[in-house]
Every structure is written in C-alpha cells, then in structure tokens.
PDB file of C-alpha atoms in Angstrom:
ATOM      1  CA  UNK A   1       4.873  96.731  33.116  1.00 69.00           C
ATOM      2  CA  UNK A   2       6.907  93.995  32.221  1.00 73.00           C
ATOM      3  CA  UNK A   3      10.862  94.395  30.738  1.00 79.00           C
ATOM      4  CA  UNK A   4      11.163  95.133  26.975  1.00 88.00           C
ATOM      5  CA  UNK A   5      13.965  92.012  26.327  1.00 93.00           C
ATOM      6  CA  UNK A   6      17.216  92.497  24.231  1.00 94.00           C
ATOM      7  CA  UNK A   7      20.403  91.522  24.034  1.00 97.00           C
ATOM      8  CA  UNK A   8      23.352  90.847  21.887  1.00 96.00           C
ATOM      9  CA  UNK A   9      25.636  87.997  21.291  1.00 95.00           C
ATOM     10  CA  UNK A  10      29.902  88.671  20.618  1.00 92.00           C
ATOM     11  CA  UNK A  11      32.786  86.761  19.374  1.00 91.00           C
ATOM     12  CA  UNK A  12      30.287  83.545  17.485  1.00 95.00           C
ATOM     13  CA  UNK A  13      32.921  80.866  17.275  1.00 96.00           C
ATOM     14  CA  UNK A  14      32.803  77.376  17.615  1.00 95.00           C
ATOM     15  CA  UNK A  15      34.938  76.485  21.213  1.00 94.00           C
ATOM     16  CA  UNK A  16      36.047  80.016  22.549  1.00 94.00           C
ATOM     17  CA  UNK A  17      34.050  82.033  24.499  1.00 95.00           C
ATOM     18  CA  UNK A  18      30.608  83.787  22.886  1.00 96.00           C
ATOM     19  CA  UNK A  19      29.809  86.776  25.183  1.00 97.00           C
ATOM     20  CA  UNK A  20      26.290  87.265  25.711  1.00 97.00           C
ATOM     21  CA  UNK A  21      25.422  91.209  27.028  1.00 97.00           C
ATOM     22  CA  UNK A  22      22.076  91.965  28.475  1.00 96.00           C
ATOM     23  CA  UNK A  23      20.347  95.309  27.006  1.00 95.00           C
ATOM     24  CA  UNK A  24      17.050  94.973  28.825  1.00 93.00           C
ATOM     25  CA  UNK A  25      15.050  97.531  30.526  1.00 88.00           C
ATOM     26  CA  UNK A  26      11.781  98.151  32.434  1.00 81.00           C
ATOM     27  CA  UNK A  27      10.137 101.862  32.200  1.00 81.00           C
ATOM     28  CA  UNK A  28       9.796 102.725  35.449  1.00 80.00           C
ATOM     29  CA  UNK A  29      11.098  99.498  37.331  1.00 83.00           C
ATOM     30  CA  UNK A  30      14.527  97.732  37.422  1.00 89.00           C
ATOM     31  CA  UNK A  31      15.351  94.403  36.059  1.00 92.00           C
ATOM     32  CA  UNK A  32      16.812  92.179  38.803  1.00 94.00           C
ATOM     33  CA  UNK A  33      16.910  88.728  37.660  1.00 95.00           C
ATOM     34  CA  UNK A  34      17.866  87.020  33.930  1.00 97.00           C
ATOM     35  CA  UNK A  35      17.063  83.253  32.825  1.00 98.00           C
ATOM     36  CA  UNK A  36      19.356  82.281  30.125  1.00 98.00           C
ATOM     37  CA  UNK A  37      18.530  79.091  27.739  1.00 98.00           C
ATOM     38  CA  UNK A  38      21.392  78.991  25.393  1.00 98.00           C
ATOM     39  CA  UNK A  39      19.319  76.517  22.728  1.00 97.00           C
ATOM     40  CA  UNK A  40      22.113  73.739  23.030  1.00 96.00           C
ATOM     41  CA  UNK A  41      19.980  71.754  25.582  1.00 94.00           C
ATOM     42  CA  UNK A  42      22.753  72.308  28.027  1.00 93.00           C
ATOM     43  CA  UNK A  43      23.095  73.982  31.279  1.00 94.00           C
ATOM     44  CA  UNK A  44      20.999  77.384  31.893  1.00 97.00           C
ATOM     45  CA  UNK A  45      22.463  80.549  33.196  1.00 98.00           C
ATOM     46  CA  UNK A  46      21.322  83.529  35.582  1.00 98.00           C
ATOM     47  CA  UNK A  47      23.804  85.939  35.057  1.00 98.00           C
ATOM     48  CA  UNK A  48      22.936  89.135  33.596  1.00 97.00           C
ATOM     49  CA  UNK A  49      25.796  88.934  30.865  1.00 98.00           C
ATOM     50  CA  UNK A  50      27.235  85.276  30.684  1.00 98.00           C
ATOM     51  CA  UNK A  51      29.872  83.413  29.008  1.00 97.00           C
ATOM     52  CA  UNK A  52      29.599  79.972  27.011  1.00 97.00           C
ATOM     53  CA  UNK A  53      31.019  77.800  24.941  1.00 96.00           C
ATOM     54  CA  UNK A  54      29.750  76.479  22.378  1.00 97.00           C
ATOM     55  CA  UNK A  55      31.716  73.099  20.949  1.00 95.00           C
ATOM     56  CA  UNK A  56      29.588  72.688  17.954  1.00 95.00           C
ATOM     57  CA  UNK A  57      29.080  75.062  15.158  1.00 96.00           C
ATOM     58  CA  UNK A  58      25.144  75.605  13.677  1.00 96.00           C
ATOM     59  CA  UNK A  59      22.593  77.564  14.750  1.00 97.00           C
ATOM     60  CA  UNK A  60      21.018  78.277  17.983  1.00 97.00           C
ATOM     61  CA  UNK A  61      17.618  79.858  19.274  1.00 98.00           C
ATOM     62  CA  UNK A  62      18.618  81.740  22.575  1.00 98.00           C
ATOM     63  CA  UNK A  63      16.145  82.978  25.083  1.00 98.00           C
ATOM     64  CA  UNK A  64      16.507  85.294  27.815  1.00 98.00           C
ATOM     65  CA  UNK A  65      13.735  86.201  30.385  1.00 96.00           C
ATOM     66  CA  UNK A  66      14.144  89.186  32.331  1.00 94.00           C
ATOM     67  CA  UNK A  67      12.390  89.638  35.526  1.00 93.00           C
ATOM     68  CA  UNK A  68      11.750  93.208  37.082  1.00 90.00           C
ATOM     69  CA  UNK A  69      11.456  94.238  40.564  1.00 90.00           C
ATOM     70  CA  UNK A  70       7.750  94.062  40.632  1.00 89.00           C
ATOM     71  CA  UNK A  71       7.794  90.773  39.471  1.00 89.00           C
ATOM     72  CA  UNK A  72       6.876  90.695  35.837  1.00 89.00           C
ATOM     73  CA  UNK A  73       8.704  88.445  33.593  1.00 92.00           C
ATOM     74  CA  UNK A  74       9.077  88.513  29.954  1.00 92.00           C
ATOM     75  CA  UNK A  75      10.883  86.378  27.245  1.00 96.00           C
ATOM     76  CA  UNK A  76      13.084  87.337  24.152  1.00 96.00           C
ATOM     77  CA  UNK A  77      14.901  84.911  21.523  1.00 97.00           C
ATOM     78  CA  UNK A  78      16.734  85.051  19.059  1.00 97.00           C
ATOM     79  CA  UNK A  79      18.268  82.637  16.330  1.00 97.00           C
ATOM     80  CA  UNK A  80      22.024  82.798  16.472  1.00 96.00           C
ATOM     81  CA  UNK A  81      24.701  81.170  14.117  1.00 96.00           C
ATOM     82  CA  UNK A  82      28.007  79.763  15.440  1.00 97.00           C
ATOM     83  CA  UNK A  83      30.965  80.033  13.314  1.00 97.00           C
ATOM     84  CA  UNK A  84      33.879  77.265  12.621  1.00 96.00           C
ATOM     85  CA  UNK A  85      36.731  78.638  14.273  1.00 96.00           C
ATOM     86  CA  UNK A  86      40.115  78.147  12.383  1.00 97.00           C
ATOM     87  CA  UNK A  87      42.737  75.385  13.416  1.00 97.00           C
ATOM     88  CA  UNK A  88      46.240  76.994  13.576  1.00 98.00           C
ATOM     89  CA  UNK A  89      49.114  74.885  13.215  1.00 98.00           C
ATOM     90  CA  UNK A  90      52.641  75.429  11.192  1.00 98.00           C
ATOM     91  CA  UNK A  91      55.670  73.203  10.167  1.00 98.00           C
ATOM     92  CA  UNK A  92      59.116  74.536   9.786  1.00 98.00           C
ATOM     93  CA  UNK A  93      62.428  73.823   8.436  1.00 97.00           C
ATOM     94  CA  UNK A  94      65.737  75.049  10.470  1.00 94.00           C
ATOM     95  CA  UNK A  95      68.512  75.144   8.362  1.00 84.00           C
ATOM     96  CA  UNK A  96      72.536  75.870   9.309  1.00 79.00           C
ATOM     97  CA  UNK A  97      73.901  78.497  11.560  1.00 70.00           C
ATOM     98  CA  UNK A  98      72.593  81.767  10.112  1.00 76.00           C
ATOM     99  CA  UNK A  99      70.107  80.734   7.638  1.00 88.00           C
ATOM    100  CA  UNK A 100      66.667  81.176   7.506  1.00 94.00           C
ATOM    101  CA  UNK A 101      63.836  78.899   9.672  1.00 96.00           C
ATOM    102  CA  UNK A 102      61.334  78.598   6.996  1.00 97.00           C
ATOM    103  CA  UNK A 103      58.246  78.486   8.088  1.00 98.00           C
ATOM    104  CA  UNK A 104      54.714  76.873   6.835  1.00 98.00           C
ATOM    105  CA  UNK A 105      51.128  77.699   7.513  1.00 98.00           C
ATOM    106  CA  UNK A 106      49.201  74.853   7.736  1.00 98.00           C
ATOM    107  CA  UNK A 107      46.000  75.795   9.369  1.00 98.00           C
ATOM    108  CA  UNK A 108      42.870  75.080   8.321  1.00 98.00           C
ATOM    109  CA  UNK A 109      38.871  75.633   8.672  1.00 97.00           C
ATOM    110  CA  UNK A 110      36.027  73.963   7.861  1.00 93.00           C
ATOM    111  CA  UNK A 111      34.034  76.584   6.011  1.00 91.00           C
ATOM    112  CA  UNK A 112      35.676  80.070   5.512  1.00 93.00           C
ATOM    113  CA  UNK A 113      38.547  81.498   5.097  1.00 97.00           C
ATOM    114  CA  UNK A 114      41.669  82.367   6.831  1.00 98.00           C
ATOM    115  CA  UNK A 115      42.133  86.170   6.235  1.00 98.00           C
ATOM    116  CA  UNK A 116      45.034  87.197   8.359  1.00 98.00           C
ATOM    117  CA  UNK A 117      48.066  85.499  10.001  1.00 98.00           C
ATOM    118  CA  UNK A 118      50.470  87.037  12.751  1.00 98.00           C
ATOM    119  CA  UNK A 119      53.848  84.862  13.392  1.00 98.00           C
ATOM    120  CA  UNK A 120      55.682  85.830  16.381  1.00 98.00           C
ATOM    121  CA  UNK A 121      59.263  84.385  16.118  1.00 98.00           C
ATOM    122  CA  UNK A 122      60.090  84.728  20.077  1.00 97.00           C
ATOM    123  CA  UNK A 123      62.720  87.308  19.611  1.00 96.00           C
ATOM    124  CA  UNK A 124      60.756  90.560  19.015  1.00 96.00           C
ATOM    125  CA  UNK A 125      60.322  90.175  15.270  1.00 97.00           C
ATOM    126  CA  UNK A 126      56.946  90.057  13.755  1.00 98.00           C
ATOM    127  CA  UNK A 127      55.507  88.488  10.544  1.00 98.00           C
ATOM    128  CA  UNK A 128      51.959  88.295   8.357  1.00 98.00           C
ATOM    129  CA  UNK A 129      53.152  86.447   5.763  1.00 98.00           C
ATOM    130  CA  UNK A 130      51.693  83.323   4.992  1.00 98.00           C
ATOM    131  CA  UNK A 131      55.021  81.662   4.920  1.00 98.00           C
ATOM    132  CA  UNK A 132      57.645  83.299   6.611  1.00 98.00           C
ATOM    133  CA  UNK A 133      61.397  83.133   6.503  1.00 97.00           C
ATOM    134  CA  UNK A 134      63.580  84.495   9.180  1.00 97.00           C
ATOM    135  CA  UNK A 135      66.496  84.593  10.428  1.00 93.00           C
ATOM    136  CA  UNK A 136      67.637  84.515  14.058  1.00 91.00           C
ATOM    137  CA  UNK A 137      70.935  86.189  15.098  1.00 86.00           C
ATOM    138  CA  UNK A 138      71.039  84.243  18.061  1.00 86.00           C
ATOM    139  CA  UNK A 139      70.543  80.530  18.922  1.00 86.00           C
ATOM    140  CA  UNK A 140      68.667  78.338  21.216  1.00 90.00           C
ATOM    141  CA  UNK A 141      65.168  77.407  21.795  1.00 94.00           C
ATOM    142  CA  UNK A 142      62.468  80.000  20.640  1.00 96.00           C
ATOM    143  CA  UNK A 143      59.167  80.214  21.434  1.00 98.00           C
ATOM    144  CA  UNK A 144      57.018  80.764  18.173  1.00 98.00           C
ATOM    145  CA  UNK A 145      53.609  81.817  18.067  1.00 98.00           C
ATOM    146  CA  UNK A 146      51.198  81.977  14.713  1.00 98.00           C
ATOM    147  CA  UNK A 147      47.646  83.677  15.397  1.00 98.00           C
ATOM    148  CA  UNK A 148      44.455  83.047  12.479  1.00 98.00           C
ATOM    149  CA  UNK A 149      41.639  84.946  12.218  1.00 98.00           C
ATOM    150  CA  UNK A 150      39.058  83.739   9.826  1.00 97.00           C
ATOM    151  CA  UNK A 151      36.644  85.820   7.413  1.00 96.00           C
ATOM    152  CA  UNK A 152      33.929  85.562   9.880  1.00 94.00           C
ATOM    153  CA  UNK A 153      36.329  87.100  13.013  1.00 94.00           C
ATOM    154  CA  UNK A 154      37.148  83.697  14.819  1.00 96.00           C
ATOM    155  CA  UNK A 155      40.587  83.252  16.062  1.00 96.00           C
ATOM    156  CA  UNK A 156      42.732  80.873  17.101  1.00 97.00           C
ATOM    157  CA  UNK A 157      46.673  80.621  17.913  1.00 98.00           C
ATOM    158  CA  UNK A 158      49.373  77.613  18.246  1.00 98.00           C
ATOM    159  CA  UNK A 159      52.920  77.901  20.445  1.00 98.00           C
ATOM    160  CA  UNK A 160      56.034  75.670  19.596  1.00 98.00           C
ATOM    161  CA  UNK A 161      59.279  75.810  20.876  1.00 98.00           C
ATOM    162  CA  UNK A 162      62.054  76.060  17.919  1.00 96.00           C
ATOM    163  CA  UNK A 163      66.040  74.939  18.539  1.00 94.00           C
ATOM    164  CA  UNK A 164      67.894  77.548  16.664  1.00 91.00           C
ATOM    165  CA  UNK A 165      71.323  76.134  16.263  1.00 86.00           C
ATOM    166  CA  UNK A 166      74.588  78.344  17.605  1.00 74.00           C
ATOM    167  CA  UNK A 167      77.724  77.154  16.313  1.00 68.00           C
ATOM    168  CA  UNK A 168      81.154  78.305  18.032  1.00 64.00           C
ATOM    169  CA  UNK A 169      84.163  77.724  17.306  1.00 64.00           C
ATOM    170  CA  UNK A 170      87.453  76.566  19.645  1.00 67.00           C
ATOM    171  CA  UNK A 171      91.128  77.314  18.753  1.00 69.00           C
ATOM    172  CA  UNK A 172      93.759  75.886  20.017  1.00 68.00           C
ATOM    173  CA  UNK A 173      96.857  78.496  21.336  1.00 68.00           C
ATOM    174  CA  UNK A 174      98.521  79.809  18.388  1.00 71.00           C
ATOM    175  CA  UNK A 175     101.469  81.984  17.875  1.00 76.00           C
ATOM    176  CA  UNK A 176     101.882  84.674  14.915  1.00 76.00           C
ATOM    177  CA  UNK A 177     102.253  83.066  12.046  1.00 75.00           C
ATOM    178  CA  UNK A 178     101.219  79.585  13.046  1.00 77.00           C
ATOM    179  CA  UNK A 179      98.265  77.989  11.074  1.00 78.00           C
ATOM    180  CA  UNK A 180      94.827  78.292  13.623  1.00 74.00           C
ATOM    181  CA  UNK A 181      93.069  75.090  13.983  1.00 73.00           C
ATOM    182  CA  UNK A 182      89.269  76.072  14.381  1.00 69.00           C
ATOM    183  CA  UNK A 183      86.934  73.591  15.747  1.00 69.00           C
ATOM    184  CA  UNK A 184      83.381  73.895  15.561  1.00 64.00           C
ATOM    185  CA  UNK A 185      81.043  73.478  18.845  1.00 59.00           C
ATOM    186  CA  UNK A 186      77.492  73.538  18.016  1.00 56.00           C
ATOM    187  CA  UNK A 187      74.897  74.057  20.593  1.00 52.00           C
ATOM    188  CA  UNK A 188      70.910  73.940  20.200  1.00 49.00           C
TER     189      UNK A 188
END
C-alpha cells in the first residue's frame, strides 16, 4: 500500500525560516524517501522535514510525495498562507548624565499588528513598553535590543549600540577651607 501523506507547516512568516515536519506513514511498510515542491517555483527538497524561506508573503500550494520501501509513491498538498513579518526598528534620545534614554518604537508591518515588544537595554534591565524610558547608572556604549512579534506570531528583532554619557569630575589639590575647583570630564 502506498503512504497516507501529511504534514504540517511552523513559524509562516515572510523571510525567516517556515519549518516544514513530515507526519507520513505506511501500514505495514516504512517511508524512506520525501519530494518536497514548496509552490514558489523554486528549488525542491528531499529532506524528510526541511527548512525554507520564503521572501514573499501570499499563498502557497505545497506538495509532498512520500515514497515507501516497497516503492509506492503518493502525493499530498496543501494551500499555505505566508504572513508579513514585522520590521523592528527604534529611535532614541540620550539626554545628560543621569537622565533617561528615551526610547521610540518605530516598527512597522504591512498588514497586522504588532502585539508585543521586548527592549533589552544591554545592562540587565528589561522593558515591554512601547516607548521606554530608562535610565543607566553607568556610562558607555550599550548594546540595545527591541524584539516584535506580530498578531499572526512573526517576529523580528533590531541591535544598536547606544553611547551613554559618564561625566567625572577633576579637582585640583585643596586644603581645608579652600574653595574646590571641580572640572567636569565627560566620557562616551
């Protein structure tokens, strides 16, 4: 007998990585060999559970034939939709020495919704907000990560590097009761 043909498609996002699992069997006999035809026109695959990318959102007929051990083939297909994946990006704003980097969400998608944001300021502090303040209690360069997720479960994240400034201050050698002269050194 030939295979009964299933399988399932995960993560349906426009450029990241749709995994495609194989759920296939033969009664009695084992299925040894999978044709893939992802319905883009592009290259095939013969893996049992493949990876691809599709660039392009819309939707897709995907076959799979499985083969068995004695040589009988079938073919399965089904009609798939690819989702817009969001486009992270922020802006921010660093202010003086101890104030708040305001930060800006300015990610978009093309149909959808972004549903949930995750800022990570690069010194162990986490955020959801939309638009996040925060303050750093040190200075120098962070790294900054914001993470999407749309309505329909695609994802995508942006890095940036951002100078928090330090600012020091010299004296010059006092004695009790002299006036200090401070001088401010600021480093980013």
């Amino acid at each position: 007998p030939s295979p009964d043909v299933n399988f399932g498609a995960f993560n349906l996002c426009n450029n990241s990585p749709v995994s495609f699992v194989d759920s296939s069997v033969s009664v009695g006999d084992q299925v040894i060999q999978w044709l893939w035809n992802f319905g883009d026109g592009g290259a095939t695959s013969v893996f049992q559970n493949p990876v691809k990318v599709y660039p392009d959102t819309g939707t897709y007929t995907i076959s799979l034939t499985a083969t068995g051990l004695n040589g009988c083939s079938i073919t399965g297909s089904k009609t798939l939709t690819v989702n817009p994946s969001p486009k992270a990006n922020f802006g921010f704003v660093v202010g003086c020495n101890n104030d708040p980097v305001q930060f800006t969400d300015s990610s978009t998608i093309i149909n959808g919704n972004i549903v949930f944001r995750k800022w990570e300021f690069g010194d162990g502090v986490i955020s959801v907000d939309q638009n996040p303040s925060h303050r750093y209690f040190v200075g120098g360069q962070m790294t900054v990560k914001l993470i999407v997720v749309s309505d329909l479960g695609c994802i995508d994240s942006i890095t940036k590097i951002v100078n928090v400034p330090l600012v020091n201050f010299q004296t010059s050698s006092t004695c009790l009761g002299d006036t200090a002269r401070f001088t401010p050194l600021v480093d980013y």
